[in-house]
Coordinates of C-alpha atoms in Angstrom, one line a residue:
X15 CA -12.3 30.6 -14.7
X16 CA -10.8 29.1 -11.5
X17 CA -12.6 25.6 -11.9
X18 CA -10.6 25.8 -14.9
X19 CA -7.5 26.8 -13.9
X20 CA -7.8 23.8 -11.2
X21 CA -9.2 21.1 -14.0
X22 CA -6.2 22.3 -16.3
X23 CA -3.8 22.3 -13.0
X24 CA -4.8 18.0 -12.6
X25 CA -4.8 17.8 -16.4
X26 CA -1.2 19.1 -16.6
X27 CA 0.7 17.6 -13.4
X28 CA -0.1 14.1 -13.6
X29 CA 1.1 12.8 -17.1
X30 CA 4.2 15.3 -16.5
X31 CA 4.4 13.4 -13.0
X32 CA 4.1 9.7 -14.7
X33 CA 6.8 10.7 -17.0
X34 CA 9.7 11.7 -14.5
X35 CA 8.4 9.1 -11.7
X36 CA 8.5 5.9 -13.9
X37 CA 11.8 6.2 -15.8
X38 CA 12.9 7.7 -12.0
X39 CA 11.7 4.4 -10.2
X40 CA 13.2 2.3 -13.2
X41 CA 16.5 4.0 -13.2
X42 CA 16.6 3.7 -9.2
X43 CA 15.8 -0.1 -9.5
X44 CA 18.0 -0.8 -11.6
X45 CA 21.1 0.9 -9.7
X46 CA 20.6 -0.4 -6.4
X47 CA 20.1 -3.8 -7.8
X48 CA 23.6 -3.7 -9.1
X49 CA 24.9 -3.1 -5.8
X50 CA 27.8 -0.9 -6.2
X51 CA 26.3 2.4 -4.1
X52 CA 28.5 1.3 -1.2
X53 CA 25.0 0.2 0.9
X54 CA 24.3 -3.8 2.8
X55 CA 22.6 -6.1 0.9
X56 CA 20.1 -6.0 3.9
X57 CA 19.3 -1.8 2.9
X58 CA 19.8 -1.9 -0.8
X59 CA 16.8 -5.3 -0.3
X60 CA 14.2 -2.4 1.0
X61 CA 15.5 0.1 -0.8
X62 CA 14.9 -1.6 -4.4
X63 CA 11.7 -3.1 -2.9
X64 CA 10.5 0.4 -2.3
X65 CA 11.0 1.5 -5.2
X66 CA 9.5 -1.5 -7.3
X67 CA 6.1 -0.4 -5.2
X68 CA 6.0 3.0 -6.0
X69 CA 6.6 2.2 -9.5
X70 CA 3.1 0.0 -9.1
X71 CA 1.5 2.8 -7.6
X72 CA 2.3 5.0 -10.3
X73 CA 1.1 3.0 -12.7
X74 CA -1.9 1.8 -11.2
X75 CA -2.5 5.3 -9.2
X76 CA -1.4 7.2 -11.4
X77 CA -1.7 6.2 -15.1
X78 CA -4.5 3.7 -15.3
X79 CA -6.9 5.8 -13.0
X80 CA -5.5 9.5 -12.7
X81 CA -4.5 10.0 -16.2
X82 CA -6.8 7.3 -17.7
X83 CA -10.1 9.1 -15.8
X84 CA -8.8 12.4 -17.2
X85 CA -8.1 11.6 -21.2
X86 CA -10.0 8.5 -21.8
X87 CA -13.0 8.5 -19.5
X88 CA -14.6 6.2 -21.3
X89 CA -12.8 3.0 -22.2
X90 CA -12.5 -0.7 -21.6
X91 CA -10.5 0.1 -18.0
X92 CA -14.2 1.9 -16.8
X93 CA -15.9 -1.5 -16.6
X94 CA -17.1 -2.6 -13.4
X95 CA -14.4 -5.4 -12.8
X96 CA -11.5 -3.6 -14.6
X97 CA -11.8 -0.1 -12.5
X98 CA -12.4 -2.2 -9.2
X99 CA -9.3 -4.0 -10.1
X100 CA -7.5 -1.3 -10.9
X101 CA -8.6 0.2 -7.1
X102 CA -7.7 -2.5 -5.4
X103 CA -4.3 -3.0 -7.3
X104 CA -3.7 0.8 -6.3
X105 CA -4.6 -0.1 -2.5
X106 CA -2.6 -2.9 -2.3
X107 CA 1.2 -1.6 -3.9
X108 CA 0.1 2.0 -1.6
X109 CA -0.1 0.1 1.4
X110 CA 3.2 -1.9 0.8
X111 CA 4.8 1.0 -0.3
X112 CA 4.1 2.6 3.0
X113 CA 4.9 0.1 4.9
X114 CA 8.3 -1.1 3.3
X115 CA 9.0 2.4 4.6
X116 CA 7.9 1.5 7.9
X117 CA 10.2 -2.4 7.5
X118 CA 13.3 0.3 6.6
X119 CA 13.1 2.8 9.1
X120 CA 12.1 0.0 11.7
X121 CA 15.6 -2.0 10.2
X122 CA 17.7 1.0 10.5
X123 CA 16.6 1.5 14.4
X124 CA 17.6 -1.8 15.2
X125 CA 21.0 -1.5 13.7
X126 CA 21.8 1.7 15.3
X127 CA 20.1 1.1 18.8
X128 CA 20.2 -2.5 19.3
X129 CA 23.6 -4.1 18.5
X130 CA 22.5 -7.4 20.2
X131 CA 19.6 -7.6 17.1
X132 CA 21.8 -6.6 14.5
X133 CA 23.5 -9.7 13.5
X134 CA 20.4 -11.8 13.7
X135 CA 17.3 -9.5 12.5
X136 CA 19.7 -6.7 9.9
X137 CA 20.0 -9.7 7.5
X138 CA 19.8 -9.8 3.5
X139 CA 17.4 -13.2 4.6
X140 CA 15.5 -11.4 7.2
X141 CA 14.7 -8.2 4.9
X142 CA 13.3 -10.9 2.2
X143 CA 10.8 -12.4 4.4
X144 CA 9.7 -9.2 5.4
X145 CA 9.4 -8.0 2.4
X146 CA 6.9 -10.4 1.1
X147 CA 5.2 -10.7 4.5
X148 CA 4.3 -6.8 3.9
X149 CA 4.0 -7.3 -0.1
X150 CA 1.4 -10.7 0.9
X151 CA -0.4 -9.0 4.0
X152 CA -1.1 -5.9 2.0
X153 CA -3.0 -7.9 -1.1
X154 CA -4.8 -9.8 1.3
X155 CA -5.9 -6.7 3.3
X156 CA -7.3 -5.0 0.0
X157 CA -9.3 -7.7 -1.5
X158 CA -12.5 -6.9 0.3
X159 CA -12.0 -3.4 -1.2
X160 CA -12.8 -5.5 -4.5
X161 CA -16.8 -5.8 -3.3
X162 CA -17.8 -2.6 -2.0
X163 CA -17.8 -1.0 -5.8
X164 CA -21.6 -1.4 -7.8
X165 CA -21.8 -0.7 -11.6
X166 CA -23.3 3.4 -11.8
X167 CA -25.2 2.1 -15.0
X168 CA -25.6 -1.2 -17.0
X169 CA -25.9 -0.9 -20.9
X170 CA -26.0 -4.0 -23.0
X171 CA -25.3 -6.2 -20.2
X172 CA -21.9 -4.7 -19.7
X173 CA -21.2 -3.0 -16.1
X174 CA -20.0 0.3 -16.6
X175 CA -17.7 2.6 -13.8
X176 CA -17.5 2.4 -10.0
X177 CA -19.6 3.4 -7.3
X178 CA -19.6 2.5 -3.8
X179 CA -22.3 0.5 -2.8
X180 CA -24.8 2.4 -0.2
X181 CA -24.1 -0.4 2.0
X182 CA -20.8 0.6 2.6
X183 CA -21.8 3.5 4.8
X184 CA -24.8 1.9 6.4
X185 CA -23.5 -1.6 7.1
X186 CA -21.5 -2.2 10.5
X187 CA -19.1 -4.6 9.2
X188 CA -18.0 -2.2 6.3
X189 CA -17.9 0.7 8.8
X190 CA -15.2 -1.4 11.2
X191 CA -13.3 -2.6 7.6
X192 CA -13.3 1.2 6.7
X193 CA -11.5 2.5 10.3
X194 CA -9.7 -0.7 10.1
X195 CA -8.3 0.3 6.6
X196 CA -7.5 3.6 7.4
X197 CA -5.7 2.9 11.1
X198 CA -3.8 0.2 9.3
X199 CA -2.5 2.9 6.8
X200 CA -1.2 5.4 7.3
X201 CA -2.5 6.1 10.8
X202 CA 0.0 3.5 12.6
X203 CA 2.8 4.3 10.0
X204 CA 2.6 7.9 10.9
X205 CA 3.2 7.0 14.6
X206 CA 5.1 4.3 14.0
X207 CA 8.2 6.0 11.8
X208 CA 8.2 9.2 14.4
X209 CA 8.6 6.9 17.0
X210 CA 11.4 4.9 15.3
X211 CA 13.0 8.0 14.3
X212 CA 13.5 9.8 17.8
X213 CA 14.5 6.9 19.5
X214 CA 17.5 6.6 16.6
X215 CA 17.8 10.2 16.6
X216 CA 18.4 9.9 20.7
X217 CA 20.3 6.9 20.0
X218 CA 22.9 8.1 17.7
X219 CA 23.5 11.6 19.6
X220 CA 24.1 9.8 22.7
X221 CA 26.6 7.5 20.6
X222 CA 28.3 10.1 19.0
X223 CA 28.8 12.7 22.3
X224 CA 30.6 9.4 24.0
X225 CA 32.9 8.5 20.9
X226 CA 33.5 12.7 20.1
X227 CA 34.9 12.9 24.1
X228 CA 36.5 9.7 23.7
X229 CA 38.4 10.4 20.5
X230 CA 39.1 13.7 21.9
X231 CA 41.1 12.4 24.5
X232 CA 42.9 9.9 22.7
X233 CA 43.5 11.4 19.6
X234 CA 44.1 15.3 20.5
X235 CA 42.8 18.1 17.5
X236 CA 42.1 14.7 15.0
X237 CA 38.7 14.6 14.5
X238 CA 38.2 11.9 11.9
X239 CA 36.1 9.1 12.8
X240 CA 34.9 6.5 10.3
X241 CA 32.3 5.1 12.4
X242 CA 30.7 8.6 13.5
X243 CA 30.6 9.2 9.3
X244 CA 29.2 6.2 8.5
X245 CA 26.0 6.9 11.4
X246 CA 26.1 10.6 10.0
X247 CA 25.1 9.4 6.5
X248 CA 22.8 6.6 8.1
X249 CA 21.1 9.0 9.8
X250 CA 20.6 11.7 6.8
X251 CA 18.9 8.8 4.3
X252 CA 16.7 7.4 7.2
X253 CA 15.2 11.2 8.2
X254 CA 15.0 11.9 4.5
X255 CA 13.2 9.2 3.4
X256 CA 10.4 8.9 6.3
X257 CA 10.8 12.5 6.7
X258 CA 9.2 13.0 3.1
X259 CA 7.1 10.7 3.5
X260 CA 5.5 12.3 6.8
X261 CA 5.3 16.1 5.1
X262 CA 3.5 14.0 1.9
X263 CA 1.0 12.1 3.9
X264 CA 0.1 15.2 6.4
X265 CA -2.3 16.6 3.7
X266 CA -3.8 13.2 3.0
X267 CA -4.6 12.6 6.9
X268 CA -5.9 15.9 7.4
X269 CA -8.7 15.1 4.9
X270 CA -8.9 12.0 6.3
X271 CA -9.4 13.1 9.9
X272 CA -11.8 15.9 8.9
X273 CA -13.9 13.0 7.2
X274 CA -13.7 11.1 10.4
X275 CA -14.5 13.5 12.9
X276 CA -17.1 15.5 11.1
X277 CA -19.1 12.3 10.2
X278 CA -18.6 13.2 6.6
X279 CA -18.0 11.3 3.8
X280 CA -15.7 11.7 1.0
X281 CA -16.0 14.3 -1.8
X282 CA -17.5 13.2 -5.0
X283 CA -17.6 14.9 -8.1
X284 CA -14.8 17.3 -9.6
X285 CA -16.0 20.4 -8.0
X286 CA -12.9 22.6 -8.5
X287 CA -14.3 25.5 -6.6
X288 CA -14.7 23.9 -3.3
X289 CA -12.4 23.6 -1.0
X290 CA -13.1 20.3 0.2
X291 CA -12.2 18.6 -3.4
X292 CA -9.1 20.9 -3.0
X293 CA -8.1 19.4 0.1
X294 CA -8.9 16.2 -1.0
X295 CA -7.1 16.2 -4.6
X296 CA -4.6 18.3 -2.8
X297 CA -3.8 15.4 -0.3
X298 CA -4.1 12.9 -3.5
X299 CA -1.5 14.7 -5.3
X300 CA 1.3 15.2 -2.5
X301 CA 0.3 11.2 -1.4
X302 CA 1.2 9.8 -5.2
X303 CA 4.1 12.1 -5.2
X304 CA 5.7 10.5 -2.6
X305 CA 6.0 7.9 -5.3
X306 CA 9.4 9.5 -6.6
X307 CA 10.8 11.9 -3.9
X308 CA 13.2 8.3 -2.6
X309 CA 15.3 8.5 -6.2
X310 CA 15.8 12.1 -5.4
X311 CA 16.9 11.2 -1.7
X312 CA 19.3 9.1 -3.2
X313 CA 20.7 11.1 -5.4
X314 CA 21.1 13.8 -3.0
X315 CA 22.3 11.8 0.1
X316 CA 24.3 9.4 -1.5
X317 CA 27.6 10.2 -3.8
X318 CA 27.9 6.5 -5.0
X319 CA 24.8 6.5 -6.4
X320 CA 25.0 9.8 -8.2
X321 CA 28.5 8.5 -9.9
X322 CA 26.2 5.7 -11.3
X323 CA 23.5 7.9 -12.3
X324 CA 26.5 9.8 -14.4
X325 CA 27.7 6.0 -15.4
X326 CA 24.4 5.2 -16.8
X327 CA 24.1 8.7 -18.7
X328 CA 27.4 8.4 -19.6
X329 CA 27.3 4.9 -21.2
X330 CA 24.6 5.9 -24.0
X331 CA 26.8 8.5 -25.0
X332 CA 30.1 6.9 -24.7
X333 CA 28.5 3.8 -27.6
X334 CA 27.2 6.7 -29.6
X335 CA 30.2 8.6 -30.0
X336 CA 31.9 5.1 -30.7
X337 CA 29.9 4.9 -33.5
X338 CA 29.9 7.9 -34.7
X339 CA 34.6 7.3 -34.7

């Protein structure tokens, strides 16, 4: 009964989860690309290229292996070369998700800590090149994922599903590509956003004590400051967004570091009884939904880009009831 409960549990979540997180990533693209939510060119560059690779992960992740392994198990997509494709596409548009997170949070530091850097690195030009640095980097990183799968059977010549090759876990070279892969992401991200975070937390405190006794003596009981509510809301998106995607990822490195340290390997099967597949869907689960929690952020932090959201609800309507006159 509970293996059921669990199987009907995966069944349910993700095709409900593919429909709010692609319209949401769609709608979110096509806000920020308009630029009227009141953000830099520089932020809304990350921001929109954010949210174009969690759009990729949710198809790939999501509907062509998720939802595609769950209703159609048995289809052109479970070939040998389409489901490795399909693996490696989800690798690659994960990684640069997670570390166009990484770009932002790392871009938001150095405009709030280092005003020397700003002019030069917290540019619309600079964000590009990162952008596809990380976007390039990330597909290069994840081809050798490509060769580690094997066909699990062969019928009429055709090479049907994935399975790792048995070399994978015996040869050297894999092994160092494996801990490679997984330092790469999301091990260094992990470290790298709570690093970035606390020294613009400490940053903008420091800032905001000096300017909060300074205004007090100049301007008496006024306590508006433009500047001080400008870092306020800088600071709210940049903690949101890495901030979600720390308490999304913990799950997903906990499995990882009990495969690590345990010599384990990774659970296979659908087992829904044991804890170990629990943990490990578990950690799947919160990882892909990290894939929409941003448009939320946005909607929540920022008033600009709710009005839009209303605007583009609103327009529909407006041409309907138009009509209708």
């Amino acid at each position: 009964m509970h293996a059921r409960v669990t199987g009907l549990v995966f069944a349910i979540y993700y095709p409900i989860f593919a429909a709010i997180a692609v319209p949401a990533n769609l709608v979110t693209i096509v806000i920020l690309s308009r630029g009227r939510c009141g953000l830099s060119r520089c932020i809304t560059r990350y921001l929109v290229s954010m949210a174009v690779s969690d759009l990729l992960v949710v198809i790939t992740g999501v509907i062509l292996n998720r939802i595609r392994g769950i209703y159609f198990p048995v289809s052109f997509l479970t070939t040998t070369p389409a489901c490795s494709t399909i693996a490696v596409l989800t690798y690659a548009a994960r990684n640069s998700s997670v570390w166009l997170t990484v770009a932002f949070t790392f871009d938001r530091c150095v405009a709030i800590c280092y005003q020397k850097m700003k002019t030069k690195y917290c540019t619309e030009k600079t964000a590009a090149n990162v952008i596809g640095t990380v976007c390039v980097l990330s597909c290069v990183k994840d081809i050798p994922s490509y060769f580690i799968y094997e066909p699990l059977y062969i019928m009429n010549n055709v090479p049907w599903f994935c399975s790792i090759k048995l070399i994978y876990y015996t040869s050297p070279g894999w092994a160092a590509y494996n801990w490679l892969d997984h330092i790469v992401t999301p091990c260094v991200p992990f470290v790298l956003i709570i690093l970035l975070n606390v020294l613009t937390i400490r940053r903008i405190l420091a800032v905001n004590r000096v300017r909060g006794r300074l205004r007090a003596h100049s301007n008496g009981d006024n306590p508006s400051d433009p500047e001080m509510e400008s870092r306020r809301k800088s600071i709210i998106l940049l903690l949101s967004i890495s901030g979600s995607f720390i308490l999304l990822w913990i799950l997903y490195v906990i499995n990882l570091l009990y495969v690590r340290f345990t010599n384990g390997k990774y659970f296979a099967g659908s087992n829904f009884t044991d804890p170990r597949f629990i943990l490990q869907e578990g950690g799947y689960m919160l990882q892909l939904l990290s894939c929409c929690t941003n448009t939320c952020i946005y909607a929540a932090t920022q008033s600009k880009f709710r009005e839009e959201i209303k605007n583009a609800v609103k327009y529909p309507l407006t041409l309907i009831w138009k009509f209708i006159k």
